[in-house]
mmCIF file of C-alpha atoms in Angstrom:
data_model
loop_
_atom_site.group_PDB
_atom_site.id
_atom_site.type_symbol
_atom_site.label_atom_id
_atom_site.label_comp_id
_atom_site.label_asym_id
_atom_site.label_seq_id
_atom_site.Cartn_x
_atom_site.Cartn_y
_atom_site.Cartn_z
ATOM 1 C CA MET A 1 -43.084 4.624 1.694
ATOM 2 C CA ARG A 2 -42.485 6.539 -1.532
ATOM 3 C CA MET A 3 -46.220 6.973 -2.106
ATOM 4 C CA HIS A 4 -46.580 8.157 1.479
ATOM 5 C CA ARG A 5 -43.886 10.762 0.956
ATOM 6 C CA ARG A 6 -45.428 11.889 -2.329
ATOM 7 C CA ALA A 7 -48.775 12.262 -0.617
ATOM 8 C CA ILE A 8 -47.223 14.406 2.129
ATOM 9 C CA VAL A 9 -45.480 16.581 -0.471
ATOM 10 C CA PHE A 10 -48.757 16.933 -2.398
ATOM 11 C CA PHE A 11 -50.714 18.017 0.683
ATOM 12 C CA ARG A 12 -48.001 20.444 1.776
ATOM 13 C CA THR A 13 -47.669 21.987 -1.688
ATOM 14 C CA HIS A 14 -51.400 22.422 -2.159
ATOM 15 C CA ALA A 15 -52.416 23.157 1.443
ATOM 16 C CA LYS A 16 -54.043 26.493 0.625
ATOM 17 C CA VAL A 17 -55.932 25.109 -2.347
ATOM 18 C CA LEU A 18 -57.170 22.128 -0.333
ATOM 19 C CA ARG A 19 -58.250 24.432 2.488
ATOM 20 C CA PHE A 20 -60.204 26.635 0.063
ATOM 21 C CA LEU A 21 -61.869 23.656 -1.652
ATOM 22 C CA SER A 22 -62.788 21.962 1.641
ATOM 23 C CA LEU A 23 -64.251 25.175 3.022
ATOM 24 C CA PHE A 24 -66.101 25.774 -0.242
ATOM 25 C CA VAL A 25 -67.693 22.307 -0.226
ATOM 26 C CA LEU A 26 -68.652 22.682 3.434
ATOM 27 C CA LEU A 27 -70.186 26.127 2.935
ATOM 28 C CA PHE A 28 -72.010 25.054 -0.215
ATOM 29 C CA GLY A 29 -73.483 22.056 1.609
ATOM 30 C CA LEU A 30 -74.505 24.363 4.449
ATOM 31 C CA CYS A 31 -76.199 26.781 2.031
ATOM 32 C CA TYR A 32 -78.015 23.881 0.368
ATOM 33 C CA PHE A 33 -79.211 22.615 3.743
ATOM 34 C CA LEU A 34 -80.261 26.118 4.794
ATOM 35 C CA PHE A 35 -82.135 27.047 1.640
ATOM 36 C CA ASN A 36 -83.586 23.724 0.567
ATOM 37 C CA ILE A 37 -84.410 22.090 3.856
ATOM 38 C CA VAL A 38 -84.618 24.679 6.618
ATOM 39 C CA ILE A 39 -86.141 27.617 4.751
ATOM 40 C CA GLU A 40 -88.197 25.674 2.224
ATOM 41 C CA ARG A 41 -89.687 23.074 4.562
ATOM 42 C CA TRP A 42 -90.012 25.049 7.762
ATOM 43 C CA PHE A 43 -90.703 28.601 6.612
ATOM 44 C CA GLU A 44 -92.047 28.045 3.054
ATOM 45 C CA ILE A 45 -90.702 31.384 1.867
ATOM 46 C CA PHE A 46 -89.894 30.149 -1.603
ATOM 47 C CA ARG A 47 -93.398 30.068 -3.047
ATOM 48 C CA PRO A 48 -93.871 33.870 -2.808
ATOM 49 C CA PHE A 49 -90.341 34.318 -4.180
ATOM 50 C CA LEU A 50 -91.087 32.060 -7.167
ATOM 51 C CA ALA A 51 -94.372 33.926 -7.723
ATOM 52 C CA PHE A 52 -92.430 37.215 -7.684
ATOM 53 C CA GLN A 53 -90.027 35.848 -10.308
ATOM 54 C CA ALA A 54 -92.976 34.737 -12.450
ATOM 55 C CA LYS A 55 -94.430 38.264 -12.238
ATOM 56 C CA ALA A 56 -91.057 39.732 -13.251
ATOM 57 C CA VAL A 57 -90.861 37.406 -16.281
ATOM 58 C CA VAL A 58 -94.418 38.273 -17.340
ATOM 59 C CA SER A 59 -93.785 42.022 -16.961
ATOM 60 C CA ILE A 60 -90.729 41.838 -19.207
ATOM 61 C CA VAL A 61 -92.099 39.543 -21.927
ATOM 62 C CA ASN A 62 -95.283 41.645 -22.119
ATOM 63 C CA LEU A 63 -93.106 44.613 -23.159
ATOM 64 C CA TRP A 64 -92.820 42.770 -26.485
ATOM 65 C CA GLY A 65 -96.527 41.926 -26.657
ATOM 66 C CA ALA A 66 -96.423 38.323 -25.431
ATOM 67 C CA GLY A 67 -99.864 38.594 -23.825
ATOM 68 C CA ALA A 68 -98.736 36.543 -20.823
ATOM 69 C CA TRP A 69 -100.293 36.404 -17.361
ATOM 70 C CA VAL A 70 -99.358 35.010 -13.956
ATOM 71 C CA GLU A 71 -101.074 32.352 -11.854
ATOM 72 C CA SER A 72 -99.015 31.851 -8.708
ATOM 73 C CA GLU A 73 -95.669 30.438 -10.053
ATOM 74 C CA MET A 74 -97.085 29.738 -13.518
ATOM 75 C CA VAL A 75 -96.240 31.927 -16.498
ATOM 76 C CA ASN A 76 -99.098 31.459 -18.949
ATOM 77 C CA SER A 77 -99.486 32.718 -22.479
ATOM 78 C CA PRO A 78 -101.546 31.685 -25.516
ATOM 79 C CA ARG A 79 -98.508 29.956 -27.047
ATOM 80 C CA PHE A 80 -96.611 28.508 -24.106
ATOM 81 C CA SER A 81 -96.856 28.032 -20.345
ATOM 82 C CA MET A 82 -94.191 27.198 -17.821
ATOM 83 C CA ARG A 83 -93.988 26.788 -14.077
ATOM 84 C CA ILE A 84 -91.068 28.285 -12.185
ATOM 85 C CA ALA A 85 -90.071 25.531 -9.794
ATOM 86 C CA ARG A 86 -87.365 25.087 -7.182
ATOM 87 C CA GLY A 87 -84.041 24.830 -8.997
ATOM 88 C CA CYS A 88 -84.952 27.631 -11.405
ATOM 89 C CA ASP A 89 -84.798 30.380 -8.778
ATOM 90 C CA GLY A 90 -81.038 30.997 -8.906
ATOM 91 C CA ILE A 91 -80.498 29.739 -5.352
ATOM 92 C CA GLU A 92 -77.888 27.158 -6.397
ATOM 93 C CA ALA A 93 -75.876 29.806 -8.260
ATOM 94 C CA LEU A 94 -76.248 32.081 -5.247
ATOM 95 C CA SER A 95 -75.062 29.329 -2.887
ATOM 96 C CA PHE A 96 -72.111 28.633 -5.198
ATOM 97 C CA PHE A 97 -71.107 32.304 -5.269
ATOM 98 C CA LEU A 98 -71.599 32.801 -1.513
ATOM 99 C CA ALA A 99 -69.581 29.686 -0.669
ATOM 100 C CA ALA A 100 -66.769 30.686 -3.058
ATOM 101 C CA VAL A 101 -66.544 34.258 -1.723
ATOM 102 C CA LEU A 102 -66.657 33.213 1.926
ATOM 103 C CA ALA A 103 -64.144 30.380 1.434
ATOM 104 C CA PHE A 104 -61.578 32.519 -0.379
ATOM 105 C CA PRO A 105 -58.990 34.128 1.923
ATOM 106 C CA ALA A 106 -59.773 37.821 1.475
ATOM 107 C CA SER A 107 -60.511 40.769 3.740
ATOM 108 C CA GLY A 108 -63.924 41.130 5.335
ATOM 109 C CA ARG A 109 -64.528 44.337 3.380
ATOM 110 C CA ALA A 110 -63.835 42.606 0.074
ATOM 111 C CA LYS A 111 -66.180 39.769 0.987
ATOM 112 C CA LEU A 112 -68.954 42.194 1.920
ATOM 113 C CA ILE A 113 -68.554 44.026 -1.392
ATOM 114 C CA GLY A 114 -68.637 40.705 -3.229
ATOM 115 C CA ILE A 115 -71.763 39.459 -1.500
ATOM 116 C CA ALA A 116 -73.623 42.782 -1.732
ATOM 117 C CA SER A 117 -72.956 43.180 -5.449
ATOM 118 C CA GLY A 118 -72.976 39.523 -6.466
ATOM 119 C CA ILE A 119 -76.401 38.549 -5.118
ATOM 120 C CA PRO A 120 -78.466 41.050 -7.176
ATOM 121 C CA LEU A 121 -76.317 40.420 -10.260
ATOM 122 C CA ILE A 122 -76.943 36.681 -10.059
ATOM 123 C CA GLN A 123 -80.678 37.220 -9.689
ATOM 124 C CA VAL A 124 -80.633 39.447 -12.784
ATOM 125 C CA VAL A 125 -78.793 36.699 -14.688
ATOM 126 C CA ASN A 126 -81.318 34.151 -13.448
ATOM 127 C CA LEU A 127 -84.183 36.359 -14.612
ATOM 128 C CA ALA A 128 -82.550 36.519 -18.037
ATOM 129 C CA ARG A 129 -82.357 32.704 -17.988
ATOM 130 C CA LEU A 130 -86.085 32.431 -17.249
ATOM 131 C CA ILE A 131 -86.921 34.805 -20.105
ATOM 132 C CA LEU A 132 -84.644 32.828 -22.422
ATOM 133 C CA LEU A 133 -86.445 29.625 -21.401
ATOM 134 C CA TYR A 134 -89.823 31.226 -22.050
ATOM 135 C CA TYR A 135 -88.858 32.252 -25.577
ATOM 136 C CA ALA A 136 -87.237 28.852 -26.145
ATOM 137 C CA GLY A 137 -90.574 27.279 -25.225
ATOM 138 C CA VAL A 138 -92.435 29.592 -27.580
ATOM 139 C CA ARG A 139 -90.089 29.238 -30.579
ATOM 140 C CA PHE A 140 -88.589 25.760 -30.086
ATOM 141 C CA PRO A 141 -90.951 23.707 -27.906
ATOM 142 C CA ALA A 142 -89.296 20.420 -28.914
ATOM 143 C CA LEU A 143 -85.917 21.669 -27.643
ATOM 144 C CA PHE A 144 -87.268 23.238 -24.444
ATOM 145 C CA GLU A 145 -86.477 20.295 -22.180
ATOM 146 C CA GLY A 146 -82.902 20.000 -23.452
ATOM 147 C CA ILE A 147 -82.308 23.757 -23.165
ATOM 148 C CA HIS A 148 -83.830 23.721 -19.689
ATOM 149 C CA ILE A 149 -81.650 20.884 -18.375
ATOM 150 C CA TYR A 150 -78.348 21.405 -20.196
ATOM 151 C CA VAL A 151 -78.147 25.088 -21.117
ATOM 152 C CA GLY A 152 -80.152 27.182 -18.634
ATOM 153 C CA GLN A 153 -78.592 26.165 -15.332
ATOM 154 C CA ALA A 154 -75.116 25.900 -16.879
ATOM 155 C CA LEU A 155 -75.347 29.505 -18.148
ATOM 156 C CA VAL A 156 -76.296 30.850 -14.735
ATOM 157 C CA ILE A 157 -73.504 28.935 -12.995
ATOM 158 C CA LEU A 158 -70.958 30.070 -15.602
ATOM 159 C CA PHE A 159 -72.028 33.697 -15.147
ATOM 160 C CA SER A 160 -71.732 33.281 -11.380
ATOM 161 C CA THR A 161 -68.223 31.912 -11.901
ATOM 162 C CA GLY A 162 -67.407 34.919 -14.066
ATOM 163 C CA ILE A 163 -68.689 37.310 -11.389
ATOM 164 C CA PHE A 164 -66.582 35.459 -8.789
ATOM 165 C CA ILE A 165 -63.434 35.689 -10.942
ATOM 166 C CA PHE A 166 -64.098 39.414 -11.533
ATOM 167 C CA TRP A 167 -64.466 39.913 -7.769
ATOM 168 C CA LEU A 168 -61.177 38.001 -7.227
ATOM 169 C CA GLU A 169 -59.284 40.193 -9.653
ATOM 170 C CA ARG A 170 -60.848 43.491 -8.620
ATOM 171 C CA PHE A 171 -61.277 43.248 -4.856
ATOM 172 C CA ALA A 172 -59.853 40.095 -3.315
ATOM 173 C CA VAL A 173 -56.381 39.663 -4.740
ATOM 174 C CA GLU A 174 -53.797 42.363 -4.083
ATOM 175 C CA HIS A 175 -51.761 42.784 -7.210
ATOM 176 C CA ARG A 176 -48.103 43.579 -6.726
ATOM 177 C CA ARG A 177 -47.103 46.821 -8.366
ATOM 178 C CA ALA A 178 -44.430 46.427 -11.053
ATOM 179 C CA MET B 1 -87.098 -6.266 -10.638
ATOM 180 C CA ILE B 2 -84.705 -3.732 -12.080
ATOM 181 C CA THR B 3 -85.064 -2.499 -15.650
ATOM 182 C CA ALA B 4 -83.343 0.157 -17.666
ATOM 183 C CA LYS B 5 -84.635 1.652 -20.884
ATOM 184 C CA ASN B 6 -84.011 4.899 -22.759
ATOM 185 C CA GLY B 7 -81.817 6.256 -19.985
ATOM 186 C CA ILE B 8 -84.392 5.582 -17.259
ATOM 187 C CA GLY B 9 -83.637 3.038 -14.564
ATOM 188 C CA GLU B 10 -86.640 1.577 -12.753
ATOM 189 C CA ILE B 11 -86.626 -0.495 -9.575
ATOM 190 C CA ARG B 12 -89.900 -2.346 -9.051
ATOM 191 C CA VAL B 13 -90.691 -4.477 -6.001
ATOM 192 C CA TYR B 14 -93.727 -6.690 -5.496
ATOM 193 C CA THR B 15 -94.679 -7.418 -1.913
ATOM 194 C CA ASN B 16 -97.936 -8.155 -0.079
ATOM 195 C CA GLY B 17 -99.750 -8.158 -3.419
ATOM 196 C CA LYS B 18 -98.725 -4.551 -4.144
ATOM 197 C CA SER B 19 -96.193 -3.046 -6.507
ATOM 198 C CA TYR B 20 -93.754 -0.314 -5.469
ATOM 199 C CA SER B 21 -91.406 1.397 -7.880
ATOM 200 C CA SER B 22 -88.866 4.173 -8.133
ATOM 201 C CA GLU B 23 -87.373 5.742 -11.251
ATOM 202 C CA LEU B 24 -84.035 7.338 -11.848
ATOM 203 C CA HIS B 25 -83.563 9.390 -15.010
ATOM 204 C CA ILE B 26 -79.900 9.030 -15.830
ATOM 205 C CA ASP B 27 -79.727 12.505 -17.406
ATOM 206 C CA THR B 28 -80.587 14.095 -14.037
ATOM 207 C CA VAL B 29 -77.353 12.746 -12.530
ATOM 208 C CA THR B 30 -75.174 13.308 -15.605
ATOM 209 C CA SER B 31 -76.429 16.674 -16.889
ATOM 210 C CA GLY B 32 -73.245 18.413 -15.736
ATOM 211 C CA LEU B 33 -70.984 16.158 -17.787
ATOM 212 C CA PRO B 34 -71.329 18.063 -21.113
ATOM 213 C CA LEU B 35 -70.496 21.329 -19.346
ATOM 214 C CA LEU B 36 -67.469 19.769 -17.641
ATOM 215 C CA LEU B 37 -66.157 18.281 -20.878
ATOM 216 C CA ALA B 38 -66.679 21.610 -22.673
ATOM 217 C CA LEU B 39 -64.810 23.546 -19.977
ATOM 218 C CA LEU B 40 -61.924 21.071 -19.973
ATOM 219 C CA SER B 41 -61.732 21.092 -23.763
ATOM 220 C CA VAL B 42 -61.533 24.883 -24.094
ATOM 221 C CA THR B 43 -58.992 25.301 -21.272
ATOM 222 C CA ARG B 44 -55.480 25.432 -22.626
ATOM 223 C CA ALA B 45 -53.142 22.682 -21.483
ATOM 224 C CA ASP B 46 -49.364 22.555 -21.824
ATOM 225 C CA SER B 47 -49.464 19.229 -23.642
ATOM 226 C CA VAL B 48 -51.780 16.590 -25.037
ATOM 227 C CA TYR B 49 -50.768 14.342 -22.152
ATOM 228 C CA ALA B 50 -51.867 16.997 -19.638
ATOM 229 C CA LYS B 51 -55.208 17.337 -21.445
ATOM 230 C CA ILE B 52 -55.777 13.582 -21.393
ATOM 231 C CA ARG B 53 -54.799 13.514 -17.721
ATOM 232 C CA VAL B 54 -57.363 16.152 -16.698
ATOM 233 C CA LEU B 55 -60.102 14.504 -18.773
ATOM 234 C CA SER B 56 -59.369 11.160 -17.122
ATOM 235 C CA ILE B 57 -59.397 12.642 -13.618
ATOM 236 C CA ALA B 58 -62.643 14.508 -14.308
ATOM 237 C CA LEU B 59 -64.362 11.440 -15.757
ATOM 238 C CA LEU B 60 -63.213 9.342 -12.796
ATOM 239 C CA ILE B 61 -64.623 11.851 -10.300
ATOM 240 C CA THR B 62 -67.950 12.165 -12.114
ATOM 241 C CA THR B 63 -68.245 8.386 -12.481
ATOM 242 C CA LEU B 64 -67.669 7.877 -8.758
ATOM 243 C CA ALA B 65 -70.151 10.642 -7.911
ATOM 244 C CA THR B 66 -72.787 9.230 -10.293
ATOM 245 C CA MET B 67 -72.366 5.721 -8.891
ATOM 246 C CA THR B 68 -72.812 7.130 -5.387
ATOM 247 C CA ALA B 69 -76.004 8.878 -6.504
ATOM 248 C CA ILE B 70 -77.344 5.632 -7.991
ATOM 249 C CA ILE B 71 -76.538 3.728 -4.789
ATOM 250 C CA LEU B 72 -78.270 6.418 -2.704
ATOM 251 C CA THR B 73 -81.327 6.189 -4.972
ATOM 252 C CA ALA B 74 -81.450 2.427 -4.512
ATOM 253 C CA LYS B 75 -81.115 2.896 -0.752
ATOM 254 C CA GLU B 76 -83.887 5.504 -0.754
ATOM 255 C CA THR B 77 -86.137 3.147 -2.721
ATOM 256 C CA SER B 78 -85.619 0.253 -0.338
ATOM 257 C CA MET B 79 -86.202 2.498 2.693
ATOM 258 C CA LYS B 80 -89.334 3.981 1.106
ATOM 259 C CA ILE B 81 -90.709 0.522 0.449
ATOM 260 C CA THR B 82 -89.963 -0.610 3.993
ATOM 261 C CA GLU B 83 -91.573 2.510 5.448
ATOM 262 C CA THR B 84 -94.627 2.179 3.204
ATOM 263 C CA VAL B 85 -95.138 -1.452 4.214
ATOM 264 C CA GLN B 86 -94.685 -0.535 7.882
ATOM 265 C CA GLY B 87 -96.907 2.530 7.590
ATOM 266 C CA ASN B 88 -94.322 5.277 8.337
ATOM 267 C CA ALA B 89 -94.095 6.708 4.844
ATOM 268 C CA GLY B 90 -91.433 9.329 4.130
ATOM 269 C CA HIS B 91 -89.753 9.318 7.504
ATOM 270 C CA HIS B 92 -86.062 8.494 6.927
ATOM 271 C CA SER B 93 -86.037 7.962 3.176
ATOM 272 C CA SER B 94 -86.547 11.707 2.633
ATOM 273 C CA TYR B 95 -82.937 12.377 3.728
ATOM 274 C CA PHE B 96 -81.620 10.222 0.874
ATOM 275 C CA TYR B 97 -84.146 11.822 -1.480
ATOM 276 C CA HIS B 98 -82.805 15.289 -0.615
ATOM 277 C CA ALA B 99 -79.223 14.103 -1.149
ATOM 278 C CA VAL B 100 -79.963 12.710 -4.625
ATOM 279 C CA ASP B 101 -82.201 15.673 -5.531
ATOM 280 C CA GLY B 102 -79.473 18.095 -4.447
ATOM 281 C CA TYR B 103 -76.889 16.222 -6.475
ATOM 282 C CA SER B 104 -79.142 16.397 -9.560
ATOM 283 C CA ILE B 105 -79.802 20.127 -9.230
ATOM 284 C CA CYS B 106 -76.168 20.977 -8.515
ATOM 285 C CA GLN B 107 -74.674 19.201 -11.533
ATOM 286 C CA PRO B 108 -73.338 22.423 -13.175
ATOM 287 C CA VAL B 109 -71.882 23.495 -9.810
ATOM 288 C CA LEU B 110 -70.050 20.180 -9.555
ATOM 289 C CA ALA B 111 -68.743 20.570 -13.112
ATOM 290 C CA VAL B 112 -67.408 24.086 -12.495
ATOM 291 C CA THR B 113 -65.949 23.058 -9.118
ATOM 292 C CA ILE B 114 -64.028 20.153 -10.661
ATOM 293 C CA TRP B 115 -62.759 22.462 -13.423
ATOM 294 C CA ILE B 116 -61.595 25.145 -10.972
ATOM 295 C CA ALA B 117 -60.024 22.509 -8.693
ATOM 296 C CA LEU B 118 -58.060 20.989 -11.582
ATOM 297 C CA MET B 119 -56.809 24.457 -12.570
ATOM 298 C CA MET B 120 -55.796 25.281 -9.005
ATOM 299 C CA PHE B 121 -53.873 22.008 -8.682
ATOM 300 C CA GLY B 122 -51.987 22.847 -11.893
ATOM 301 C CA SER B 123 -53.222 19.730 -13.674
ATOM 302 C CA PHE B 124 -53.191 21.515 -17.027
ATOM 303 C CA LYS B 125 -49.472 22.149 -16.769
ATOM 304 C CA LYS B 126 -46.689 19.838 -17.800
ATOM 305 C CA ARG B 127 -45.315 17.536 -15.151
ATOM 306 C CA ARG B 128 -41.827 18.384 -14.033
ATOM 307 C CA ASP B 129 -39.188 15.636 -14.308
ATOM 308 C CA LYS B 130 -37.511 14.193 -11.212
ATOM 309 C CA SER B 131 -34.787 16.871 -11.132
ATOM 310 C CA GLY B 132 -37.490 19.501 -10.653
ATOM 311 C CA VAL B 133 -36.851 21.155 -14.017
ATOM 312 C CA SER B 134 -39.469 21.069 -16.745
ATOM 313 C CA ARG B 135 -38.213 19.786 -20.058
ATOM 314 C CA ILE B 136 -37.156 22.529 -22.457
ATOM 315 C CA HIS B 137 -36.679 21.836 -26.145
ATOM 316 C CA ARG B 138 -33.027 22.173 -27.221
ATOM 317 C CA ASN B 139 -33.778 24.760 -29.937
ATOM 318 C CA ALA B 140 -36.207 26.795 -27.834
ATOM 319 C CA PRO B 141 -35.113 30.226 -26.505
ATOM 320 C CA CYS B 142 -33.267 29.826 -23.231
ATOM 321 C CA PRO B 143 -35.539 30.703 -20.274
ATOM 322 C CA CYS B 144 -32.714 32.705 -18.613
ATOM 323 C CA GLY B 145 -33.367 35.539 -21.116
ATOM 324 C CA SER B 146 -30.080 35.431 -23.011
ATOM 325 C CA GLN B 147 -31.981 35.099 -26.332
ATOM 326 C CA GLN B 148 -29.718 32.222 -27.292
ATOM 327 C CA LYS B 149 -30.917 28.747 -27.975
ATOM 328 C CA TYR B 150 -31.176 26.575 -24.913
ATOM 329 C CA LYS B 151 -28.649 24.063 -26.318
ATOM 330 C CA ARG B 152 -26.005 26.841 -26.617
ATOM 331 C CA CYS B 153 -26.762 28.459 -23.259
ATOM 332 C CA CYS B 154 -27.939 26.807 -20.057
ATOM 333 C CA GLY B 155 -28.448 23.472 -21.785
ATOM 334 C CA ASN B 156 -24.759 23.363 -22.712
ATOM 335 C CA THR B 157 -23.627 22.491 -19.164
#
């Protein structure tokens, strides 16, 4: 009986938080289903997008004389080659940011501003991650796999979290005037 | 036959004179754990007990999620084998594959979500005692703003 009462108190106290988290998980799952199953399997839009990202990486690293070239989603160079696969395209970070913005109780205008500014920012951060991975492969090939799995994706997600928190403070939350 | 070596679990089945196998690299379903532990470690907590509490909750959640991923992988393997033997390869087992693959890719998202959830639930703060008042040290400044010690002000009742 006591546990039952404590559970009721917990759910009442944290109703808004639970609502936000439930909506976030639902929206994130929906985005994953949309991007990874619907769009990827039925429309196959991702291959041109990955090829575009590979071209962007090559254009930037060649500014510093890397001598790299593109073959579809492959970034090739005399010293190192890497393939930009699904999971390295920033879609998970994008889904995370979209789900967080849409789940948070804010005005429609604030959400539109967040989505319109957050999506390009996250893609820029993802591009920086790909360039970092390229140079990690060139300079530290033995550490490439570890950096790829543990550092790369974590950095992009952390930056997305930072962009979300900035959006919260700047646009979503109304601060009371002192 | 199930074997595990160097962080790779392999399920191998022999049937009809053929061998079918599936591998699970344990680091693909635990790659978010270092990020989660780092985030929890750098976040300030009101007490050591609160810090231990959040670490325990986070480890429990990730353990349950990882065990679920391993069970789904085993289920996918058995379905794949059944479908291969029956000649309908990749029909239903692909749903479980997508679930496990999604879980592997979204490890950092899970880590950050757990961290944000724990912060929103106030898990880093001290627990209040049964009277609803958090414990204040007797020599600490009184929270009412009188600039006296708590033991000489509100704590003197």
